[in-house]
Short mmCIF file of C-alpha atoms and ligand atoms in Angstrom, two decimals:
data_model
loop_
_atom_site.label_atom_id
_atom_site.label_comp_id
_atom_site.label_asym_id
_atom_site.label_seq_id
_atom_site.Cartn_x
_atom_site.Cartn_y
_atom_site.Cartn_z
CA UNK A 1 -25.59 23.39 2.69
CA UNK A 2 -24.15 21.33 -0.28
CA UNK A 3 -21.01 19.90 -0.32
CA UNK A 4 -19.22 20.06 -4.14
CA UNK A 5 -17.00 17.25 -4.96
CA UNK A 6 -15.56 14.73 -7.36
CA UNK A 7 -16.92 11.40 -6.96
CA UNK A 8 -16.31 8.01 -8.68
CA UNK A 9 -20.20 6.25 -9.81
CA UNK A 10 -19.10 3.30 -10.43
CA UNK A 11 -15.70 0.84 -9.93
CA UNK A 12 -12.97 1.82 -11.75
CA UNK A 13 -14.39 4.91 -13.54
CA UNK A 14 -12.80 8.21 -13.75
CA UNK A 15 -14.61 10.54 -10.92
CA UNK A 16 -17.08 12.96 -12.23
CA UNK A 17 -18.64 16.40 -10.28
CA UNK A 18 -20.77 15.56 -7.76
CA UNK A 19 -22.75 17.26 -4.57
CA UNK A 20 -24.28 16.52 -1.56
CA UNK A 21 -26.26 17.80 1.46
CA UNK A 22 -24.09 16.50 4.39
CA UNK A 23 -25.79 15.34 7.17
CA UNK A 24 -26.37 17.47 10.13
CA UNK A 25 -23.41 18.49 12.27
CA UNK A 26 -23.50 16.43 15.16
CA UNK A 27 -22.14 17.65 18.40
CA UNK A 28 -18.85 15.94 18.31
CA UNK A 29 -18.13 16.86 14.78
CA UNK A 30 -16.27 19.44 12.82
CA UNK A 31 -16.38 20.89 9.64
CA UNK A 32 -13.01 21.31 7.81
CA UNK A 33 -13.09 23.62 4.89
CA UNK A 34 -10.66 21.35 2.39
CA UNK A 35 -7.23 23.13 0.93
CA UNK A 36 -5.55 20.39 0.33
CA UNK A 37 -5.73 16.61 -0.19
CA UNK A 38 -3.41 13.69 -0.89
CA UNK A 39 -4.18 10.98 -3.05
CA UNK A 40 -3.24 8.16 -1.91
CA UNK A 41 -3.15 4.34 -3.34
CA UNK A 42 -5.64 3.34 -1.29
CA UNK A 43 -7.88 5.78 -2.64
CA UNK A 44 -7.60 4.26 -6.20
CA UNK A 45 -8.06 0.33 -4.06
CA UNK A 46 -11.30 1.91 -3.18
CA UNK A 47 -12.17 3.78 -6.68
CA UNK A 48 -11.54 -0.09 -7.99
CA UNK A 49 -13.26 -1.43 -4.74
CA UNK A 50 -10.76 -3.71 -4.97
CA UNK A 51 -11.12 -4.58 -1.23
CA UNK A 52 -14.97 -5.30 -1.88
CA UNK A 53 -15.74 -2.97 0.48
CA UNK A 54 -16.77 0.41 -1.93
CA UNK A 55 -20.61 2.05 -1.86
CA UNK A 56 -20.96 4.10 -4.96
CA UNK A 57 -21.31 7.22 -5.56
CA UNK A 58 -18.29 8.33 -4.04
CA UNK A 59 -16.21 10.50 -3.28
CA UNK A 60 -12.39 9.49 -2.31
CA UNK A 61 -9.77 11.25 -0.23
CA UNK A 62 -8.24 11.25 3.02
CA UNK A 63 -5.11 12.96 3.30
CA UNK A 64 -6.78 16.54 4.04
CA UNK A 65 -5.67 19.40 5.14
CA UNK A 66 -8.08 22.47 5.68
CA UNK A 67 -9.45 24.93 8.44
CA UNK A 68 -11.99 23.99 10.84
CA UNK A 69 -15.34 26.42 9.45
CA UNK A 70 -18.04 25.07 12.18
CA UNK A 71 -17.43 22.81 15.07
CA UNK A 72 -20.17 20.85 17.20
CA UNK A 73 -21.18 21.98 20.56
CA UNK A 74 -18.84 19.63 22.53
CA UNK A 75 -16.27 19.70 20.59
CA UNK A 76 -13.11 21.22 22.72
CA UNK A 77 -9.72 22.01 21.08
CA UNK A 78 -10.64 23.27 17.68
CA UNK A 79 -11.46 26.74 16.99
CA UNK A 80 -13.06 28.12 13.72
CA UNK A 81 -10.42 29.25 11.25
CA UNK A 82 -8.02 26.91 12.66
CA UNK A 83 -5.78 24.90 10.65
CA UNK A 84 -6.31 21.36 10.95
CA UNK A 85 -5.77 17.50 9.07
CA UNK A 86 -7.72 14.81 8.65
CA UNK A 87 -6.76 11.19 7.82
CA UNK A 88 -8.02 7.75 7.05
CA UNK A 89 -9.90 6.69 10.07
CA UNK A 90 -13.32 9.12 10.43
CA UNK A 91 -13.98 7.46 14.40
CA UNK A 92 -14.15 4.83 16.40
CA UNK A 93 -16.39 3.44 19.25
CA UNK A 94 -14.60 4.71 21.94
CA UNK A 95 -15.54 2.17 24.74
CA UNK A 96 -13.91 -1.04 23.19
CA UNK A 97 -10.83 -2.38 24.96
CA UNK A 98 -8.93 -1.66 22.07
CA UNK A 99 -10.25 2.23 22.34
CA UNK A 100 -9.59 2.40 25.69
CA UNK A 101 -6.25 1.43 25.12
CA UNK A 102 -5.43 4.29 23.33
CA UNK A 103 -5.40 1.64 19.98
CA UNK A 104 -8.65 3.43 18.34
CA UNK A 105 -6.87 1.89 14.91
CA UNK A 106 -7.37 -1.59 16.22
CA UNK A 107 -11.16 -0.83 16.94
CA UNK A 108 -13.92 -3.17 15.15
CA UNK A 109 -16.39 -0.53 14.84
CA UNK A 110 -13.86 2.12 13.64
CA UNK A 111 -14.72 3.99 10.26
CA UNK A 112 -13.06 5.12 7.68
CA UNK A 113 -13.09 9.17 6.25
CA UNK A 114 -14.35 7.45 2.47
CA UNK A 115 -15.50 4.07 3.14
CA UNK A 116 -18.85 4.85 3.76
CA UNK A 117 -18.84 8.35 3.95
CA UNK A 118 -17.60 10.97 1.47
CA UNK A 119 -13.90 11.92 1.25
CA UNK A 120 -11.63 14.81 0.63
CA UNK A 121 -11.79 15.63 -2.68
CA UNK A 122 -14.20 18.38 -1.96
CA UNK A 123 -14.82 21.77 -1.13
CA UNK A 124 -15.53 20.78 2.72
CA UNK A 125 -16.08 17.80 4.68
CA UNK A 126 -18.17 17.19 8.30
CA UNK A 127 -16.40 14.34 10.24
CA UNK A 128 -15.71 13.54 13.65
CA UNK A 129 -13.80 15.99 15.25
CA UNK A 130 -11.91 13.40 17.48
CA UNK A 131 -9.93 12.49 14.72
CA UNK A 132 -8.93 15.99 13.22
CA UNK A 133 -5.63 17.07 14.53
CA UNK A 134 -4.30 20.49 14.66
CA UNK A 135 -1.78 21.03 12.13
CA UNK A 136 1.44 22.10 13.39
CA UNK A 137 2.68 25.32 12.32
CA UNK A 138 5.73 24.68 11.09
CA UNK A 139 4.40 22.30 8.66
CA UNK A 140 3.78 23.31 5.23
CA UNK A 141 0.15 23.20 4.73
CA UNK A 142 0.43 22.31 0.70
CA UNK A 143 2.33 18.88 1.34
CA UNK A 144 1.74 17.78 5.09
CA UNK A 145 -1.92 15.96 4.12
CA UNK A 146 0.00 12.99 3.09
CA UNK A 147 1.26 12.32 7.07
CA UNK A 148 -1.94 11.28 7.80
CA UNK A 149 -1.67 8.61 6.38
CA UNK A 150 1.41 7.67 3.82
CA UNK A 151 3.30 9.24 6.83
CA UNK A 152 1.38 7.92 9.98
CA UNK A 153 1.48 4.29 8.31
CA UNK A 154 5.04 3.98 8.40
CA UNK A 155 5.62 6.00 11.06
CA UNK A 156 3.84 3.63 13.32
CA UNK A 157 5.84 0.09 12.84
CA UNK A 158 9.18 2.22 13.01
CA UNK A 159 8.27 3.58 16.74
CA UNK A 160 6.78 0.13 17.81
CA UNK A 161 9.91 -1.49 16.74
CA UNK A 162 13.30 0.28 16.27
CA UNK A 163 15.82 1.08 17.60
CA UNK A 164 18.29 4.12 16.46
CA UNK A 165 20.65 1.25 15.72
CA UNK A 166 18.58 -0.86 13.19
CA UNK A 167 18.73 -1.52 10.42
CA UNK A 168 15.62 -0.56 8.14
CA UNK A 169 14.87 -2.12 4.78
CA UNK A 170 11.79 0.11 2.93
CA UNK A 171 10.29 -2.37 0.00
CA UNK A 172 8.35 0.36 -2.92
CA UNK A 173 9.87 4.04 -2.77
CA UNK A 174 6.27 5.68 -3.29
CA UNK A 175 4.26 7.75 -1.26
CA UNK A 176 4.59 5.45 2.13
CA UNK A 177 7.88 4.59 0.89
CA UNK A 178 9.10 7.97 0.57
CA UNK A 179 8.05 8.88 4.34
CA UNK A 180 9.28 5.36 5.43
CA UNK A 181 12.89 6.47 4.39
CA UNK A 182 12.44 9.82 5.80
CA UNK A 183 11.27 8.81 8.98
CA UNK A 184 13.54 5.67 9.48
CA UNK A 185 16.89 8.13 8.94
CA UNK A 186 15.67 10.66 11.37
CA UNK A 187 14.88 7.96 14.25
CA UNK A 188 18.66 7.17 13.47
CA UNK A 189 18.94 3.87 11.81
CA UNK A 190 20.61 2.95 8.98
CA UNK A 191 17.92 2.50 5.74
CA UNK A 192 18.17 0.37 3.08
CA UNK A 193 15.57 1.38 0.01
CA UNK A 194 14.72 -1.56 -2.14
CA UNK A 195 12.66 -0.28 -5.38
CA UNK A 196 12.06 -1.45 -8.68
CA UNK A 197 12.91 1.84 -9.84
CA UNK A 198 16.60 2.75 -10.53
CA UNK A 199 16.30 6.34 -11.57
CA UNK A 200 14.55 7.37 -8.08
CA UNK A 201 18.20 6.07 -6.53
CA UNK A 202 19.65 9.82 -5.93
CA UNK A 203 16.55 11.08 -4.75
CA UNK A 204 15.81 8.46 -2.24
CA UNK A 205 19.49 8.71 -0.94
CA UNK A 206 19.04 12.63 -0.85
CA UNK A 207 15.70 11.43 1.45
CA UNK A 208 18.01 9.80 3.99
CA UNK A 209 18.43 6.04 2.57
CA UNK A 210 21.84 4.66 3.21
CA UNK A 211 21.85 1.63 0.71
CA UNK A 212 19.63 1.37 -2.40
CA UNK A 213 19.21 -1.25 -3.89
CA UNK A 214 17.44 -2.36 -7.62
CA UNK A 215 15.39 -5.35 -6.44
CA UNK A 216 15.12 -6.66 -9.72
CA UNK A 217 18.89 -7.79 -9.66
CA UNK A 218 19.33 -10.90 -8.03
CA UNK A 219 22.68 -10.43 -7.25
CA UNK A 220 22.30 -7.32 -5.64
CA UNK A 221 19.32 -8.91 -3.27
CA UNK A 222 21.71 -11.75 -2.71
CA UNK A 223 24.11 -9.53 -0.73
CA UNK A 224 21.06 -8.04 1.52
CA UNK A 225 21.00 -11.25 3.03
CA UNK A 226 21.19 -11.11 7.04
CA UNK A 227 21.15 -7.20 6.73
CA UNK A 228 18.12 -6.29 7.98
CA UNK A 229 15.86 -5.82 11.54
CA UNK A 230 12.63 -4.49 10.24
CA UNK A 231 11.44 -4.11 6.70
CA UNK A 232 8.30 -2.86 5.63
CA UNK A 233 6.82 -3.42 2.67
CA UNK A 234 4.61 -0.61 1.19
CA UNK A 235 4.07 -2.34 -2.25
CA UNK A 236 0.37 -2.62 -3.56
CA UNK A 237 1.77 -6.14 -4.99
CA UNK A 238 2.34 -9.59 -3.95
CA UNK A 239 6.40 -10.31 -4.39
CA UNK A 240 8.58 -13.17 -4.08
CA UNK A 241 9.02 -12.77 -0.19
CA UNK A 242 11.50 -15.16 0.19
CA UNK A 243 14.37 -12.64 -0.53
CA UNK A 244 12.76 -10.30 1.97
CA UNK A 245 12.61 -13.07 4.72
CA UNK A 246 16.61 -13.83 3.77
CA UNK A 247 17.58 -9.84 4.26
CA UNK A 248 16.33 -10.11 7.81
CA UNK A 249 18.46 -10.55 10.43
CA UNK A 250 18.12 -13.31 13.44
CA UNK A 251 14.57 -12.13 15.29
CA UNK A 252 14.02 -9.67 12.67
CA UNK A 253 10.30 -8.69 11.26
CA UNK A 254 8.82 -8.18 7.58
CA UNK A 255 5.87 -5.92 8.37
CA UNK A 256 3.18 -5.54 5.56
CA UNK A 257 1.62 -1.78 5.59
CA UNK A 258 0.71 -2.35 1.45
CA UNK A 259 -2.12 -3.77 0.60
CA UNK A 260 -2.29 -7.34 -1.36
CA UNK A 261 -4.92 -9.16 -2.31
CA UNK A 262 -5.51 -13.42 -1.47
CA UNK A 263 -2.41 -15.09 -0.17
CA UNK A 264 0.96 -14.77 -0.05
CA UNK A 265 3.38 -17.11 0.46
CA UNK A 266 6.43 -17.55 3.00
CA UNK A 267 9.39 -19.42 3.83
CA UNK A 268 8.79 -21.48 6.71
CA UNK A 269 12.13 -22.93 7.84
CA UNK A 270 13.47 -19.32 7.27
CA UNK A 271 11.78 -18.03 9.42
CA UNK A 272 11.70 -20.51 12.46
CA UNK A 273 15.56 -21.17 12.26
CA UNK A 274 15.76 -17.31 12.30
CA UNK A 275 12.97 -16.37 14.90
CA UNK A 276 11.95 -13.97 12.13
CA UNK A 277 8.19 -13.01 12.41
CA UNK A 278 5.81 -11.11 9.60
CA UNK A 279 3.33 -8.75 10.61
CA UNK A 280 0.89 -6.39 9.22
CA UNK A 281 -0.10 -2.62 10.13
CA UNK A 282 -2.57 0.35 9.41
CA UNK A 283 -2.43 4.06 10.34
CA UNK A 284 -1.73 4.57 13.52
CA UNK A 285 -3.55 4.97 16.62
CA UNK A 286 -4.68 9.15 17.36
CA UNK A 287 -1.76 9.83 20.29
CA UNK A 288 0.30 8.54 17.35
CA UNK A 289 -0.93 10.41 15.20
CA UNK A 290 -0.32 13.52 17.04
CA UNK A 291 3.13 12.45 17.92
CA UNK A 292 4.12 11.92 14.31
CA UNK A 293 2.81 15.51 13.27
CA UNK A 294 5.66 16.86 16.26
CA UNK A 295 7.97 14.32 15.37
CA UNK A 296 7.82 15.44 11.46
CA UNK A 297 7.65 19.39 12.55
CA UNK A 298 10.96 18.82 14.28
CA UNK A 299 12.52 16.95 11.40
CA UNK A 300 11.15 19.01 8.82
CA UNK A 301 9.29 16.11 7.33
CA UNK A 302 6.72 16.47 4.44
CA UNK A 303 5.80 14.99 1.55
CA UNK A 304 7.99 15.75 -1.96
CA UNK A 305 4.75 16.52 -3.76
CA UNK A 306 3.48 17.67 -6.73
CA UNK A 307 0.76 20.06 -6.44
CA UNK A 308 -2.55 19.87 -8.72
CA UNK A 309 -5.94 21.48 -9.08
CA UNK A 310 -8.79 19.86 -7.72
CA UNK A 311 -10.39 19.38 -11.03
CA UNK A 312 -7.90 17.69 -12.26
CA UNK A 313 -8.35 14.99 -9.87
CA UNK A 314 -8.24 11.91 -13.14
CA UNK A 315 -5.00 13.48 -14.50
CA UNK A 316 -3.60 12.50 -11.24
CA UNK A 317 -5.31 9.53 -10.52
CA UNK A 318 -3.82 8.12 -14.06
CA UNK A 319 -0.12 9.64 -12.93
CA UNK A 320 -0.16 7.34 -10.13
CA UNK A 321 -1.94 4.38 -11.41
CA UNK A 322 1.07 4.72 -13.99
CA UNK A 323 3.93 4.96 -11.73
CA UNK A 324 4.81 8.74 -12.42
CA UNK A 325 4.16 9.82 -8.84
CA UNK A 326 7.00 11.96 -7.47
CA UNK A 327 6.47 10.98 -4.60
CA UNK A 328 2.89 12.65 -3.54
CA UNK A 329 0.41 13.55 -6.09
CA UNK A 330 -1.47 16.23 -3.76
CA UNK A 331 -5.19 18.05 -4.58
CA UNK A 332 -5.46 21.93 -4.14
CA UNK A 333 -8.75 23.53 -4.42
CA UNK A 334 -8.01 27.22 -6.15
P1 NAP B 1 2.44 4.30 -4.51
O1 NAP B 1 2.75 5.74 -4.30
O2 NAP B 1 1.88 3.85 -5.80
O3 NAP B 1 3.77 3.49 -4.17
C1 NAP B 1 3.88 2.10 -4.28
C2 NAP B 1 5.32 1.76 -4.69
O4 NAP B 1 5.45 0.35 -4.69
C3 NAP B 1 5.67 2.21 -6.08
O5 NAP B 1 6.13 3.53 -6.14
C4 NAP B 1 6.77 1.23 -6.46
O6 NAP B 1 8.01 1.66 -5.86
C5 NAP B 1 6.34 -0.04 -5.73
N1 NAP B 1 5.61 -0.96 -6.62
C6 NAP B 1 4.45 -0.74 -7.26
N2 NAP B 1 4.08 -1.82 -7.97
C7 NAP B 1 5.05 -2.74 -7.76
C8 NAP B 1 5.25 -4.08 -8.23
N3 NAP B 1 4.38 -4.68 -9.06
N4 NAP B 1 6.36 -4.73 -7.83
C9 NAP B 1 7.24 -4.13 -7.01
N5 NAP B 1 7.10 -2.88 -6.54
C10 NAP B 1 6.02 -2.20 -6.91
O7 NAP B 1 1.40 3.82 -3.41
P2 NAP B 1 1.23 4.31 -1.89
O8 NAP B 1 0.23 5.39 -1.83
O9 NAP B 1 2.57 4.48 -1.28
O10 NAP B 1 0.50 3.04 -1.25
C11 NAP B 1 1.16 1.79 -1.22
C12 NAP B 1 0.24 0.71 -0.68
O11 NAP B 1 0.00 0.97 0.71
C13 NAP B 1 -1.13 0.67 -1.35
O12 NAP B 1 -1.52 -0.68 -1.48
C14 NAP B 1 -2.01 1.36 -0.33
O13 NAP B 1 -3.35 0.97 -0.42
C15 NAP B 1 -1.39 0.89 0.96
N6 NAP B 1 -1.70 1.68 2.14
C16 NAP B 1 -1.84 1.02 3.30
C17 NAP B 1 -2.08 1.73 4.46
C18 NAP B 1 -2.20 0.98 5.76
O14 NAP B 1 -2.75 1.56 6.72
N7 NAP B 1 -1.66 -0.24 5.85
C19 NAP B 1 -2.18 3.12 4.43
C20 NAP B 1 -2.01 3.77 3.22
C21 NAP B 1 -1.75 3.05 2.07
P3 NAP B 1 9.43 1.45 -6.60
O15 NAP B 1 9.30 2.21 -7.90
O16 NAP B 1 10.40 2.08 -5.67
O17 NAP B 1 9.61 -0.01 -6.78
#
């Protein structure tokens, strides 16, 4: 069997057609025949291999959703023709404290759908089935790819860490960001959007934010200060922090789900007079996962997307690389 795809050959190059023979369907593993697939950030971090960690030729992706079309001989819980999603992490070891915790995310042996391996922006893909997770039915199929992983990334510090009365402060109103608002209304808190972007302001209240505010304007950050008990930052960009640290309340946390590169810098006094902590998070762990695909059936919780052939996989890569995403760039193959 070959798989047809769009792959990137080299770092930072637009992706080009591409097949491949898959390896063999082992017995744990499914094969998803691909509708749909976000494109994520991350997946233009990895076209860059700007975390030093891409093998080309490859193919990116990892925000699928598709119907299971062969499943290994142990695999229990997915049928043929079912409909299914896929994420960012592909498996992990299973036997590691951290796996046997339930914290498969956590795992140092865990892989990753397109680190390694090749993604979603395909006609199929064979991965392990212990990470594909039936797709609830409720869910629109075209623009629920992006919850496993915009959605599952910010879903995961919100139910490790608020309360319905917090107060939430989302940093970058993009694809995470989008979900982050979404998510942090319906657990009940109160949501404060910070963006760069003044024109997304009546969309991202219409998404659930309570407070919006341009973070360019120093006044206007000035008047966040003690606000906040969580904020997550889902910027792909290294800020001035300090701001951020201020908008926390006592014992509040700044938790980093956006990826930076080298250092950033902190307040210290900040936060050791305020017993204010910073933290960091990916994904989410599977049980997560699945409880984030119920929790966003019940809230009616998808991605605002804009839907695009397959083929023209570079047109969107250069929307988002541009800032022009509303909110979800997603991949349909036609
Ligand atoms: P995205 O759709 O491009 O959204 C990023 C948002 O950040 C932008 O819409 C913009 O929002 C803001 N932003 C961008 N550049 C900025 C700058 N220089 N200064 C201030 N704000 C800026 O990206 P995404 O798909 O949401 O991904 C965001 C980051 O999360 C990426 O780095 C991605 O790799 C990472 N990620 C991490 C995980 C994880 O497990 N931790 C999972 C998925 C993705 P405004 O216009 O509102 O300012």
């Amino acid at each position: 069997m070959i798989i047809k795809g769009y792959a990137a050959m080299n770092a930072g190059e637009e992706l080009s057609p591409f097949e491949y023979e898959p390896v063999e369907l082992g017995p744990l593993d499914a094969e998803v025949e691909i509708e749909y697939c976000g494109l994520c950030h991350t997946d233009i971090h990895l076209i860059d291999n700007d975390m030093d960690n891409s093998e080309y030729p490859f193919i990116p992706g990892h925000e699928i959703v598709g119907k299971v079309s062969a499943a290994g001989e142990l695999v229990e819980g997915l049928k043929p023709g079912q409909r299914v999603a896929v994420g960012w992490q592909r498996s992990s070891c299973m036997v590691c404290e951290w796996c046997l915790r339930g914290r498969e995310n956590s795992c140092p042996d865990q892989e990753a759908t397109c680190v390694g391996h090749h993604g979603g922006f395909a006609d199929k893909i064979r991965t392990d089935a212990r990470f594909v997770f039936p797709l609830p039915d409720r869910l629109d199929p075209a623009c629920s790819g992006p919850l496993l992983c915009g959605g599952i990334t910010v879903f995961t510090p919100l139910r490790e860490r608020v309360r319905s009365i917090d107060r939430v402060g989302i940093i970058g109103i993009g694809g995470l960001g989008h979900f982050g608002v979404q998510f942090a209304s319906s657990f009940g808190c109160e949501v404060t959007a910070f963006s760069t972007s003044p024109e997304k302001q009546e969309e991202v209240m219409r998404m659930g934010a309570t407070t919006f505010v341009h973070s360019a304007d120093d006044d206007l950050m000035e008047k966040t200060e003690n606000t906040q008990d969580l904020i997550i930052s889902t910027v792909n960009a290294d800020l001035d922090w300090e701001p951020y640290i201020k908008a926390l309340r006592p014992e509040g946390t700044l938790c980093f789900v956006g990826v930076v590169h080298g250092r950033v810098e902190l307040p210290y006094f900040e936060l050791l007079a305020g017993h204010k902590s910073v933290t960091g998070s990916t994904i989410g762990d599977r049980s997560t996962i699945a409880e984030m695909l119920e929790f966003a059936a019940r809230h009616e919780i998808t991605a605002e997307s804009e839907t695009m052939p397959m083929e023209r996989v570079n047109e969107a890569i250069e929307k988002l690389r541009s800032g022009n995403a509303r909110y979800r760039i997603v991949l349909k193959n036609e």
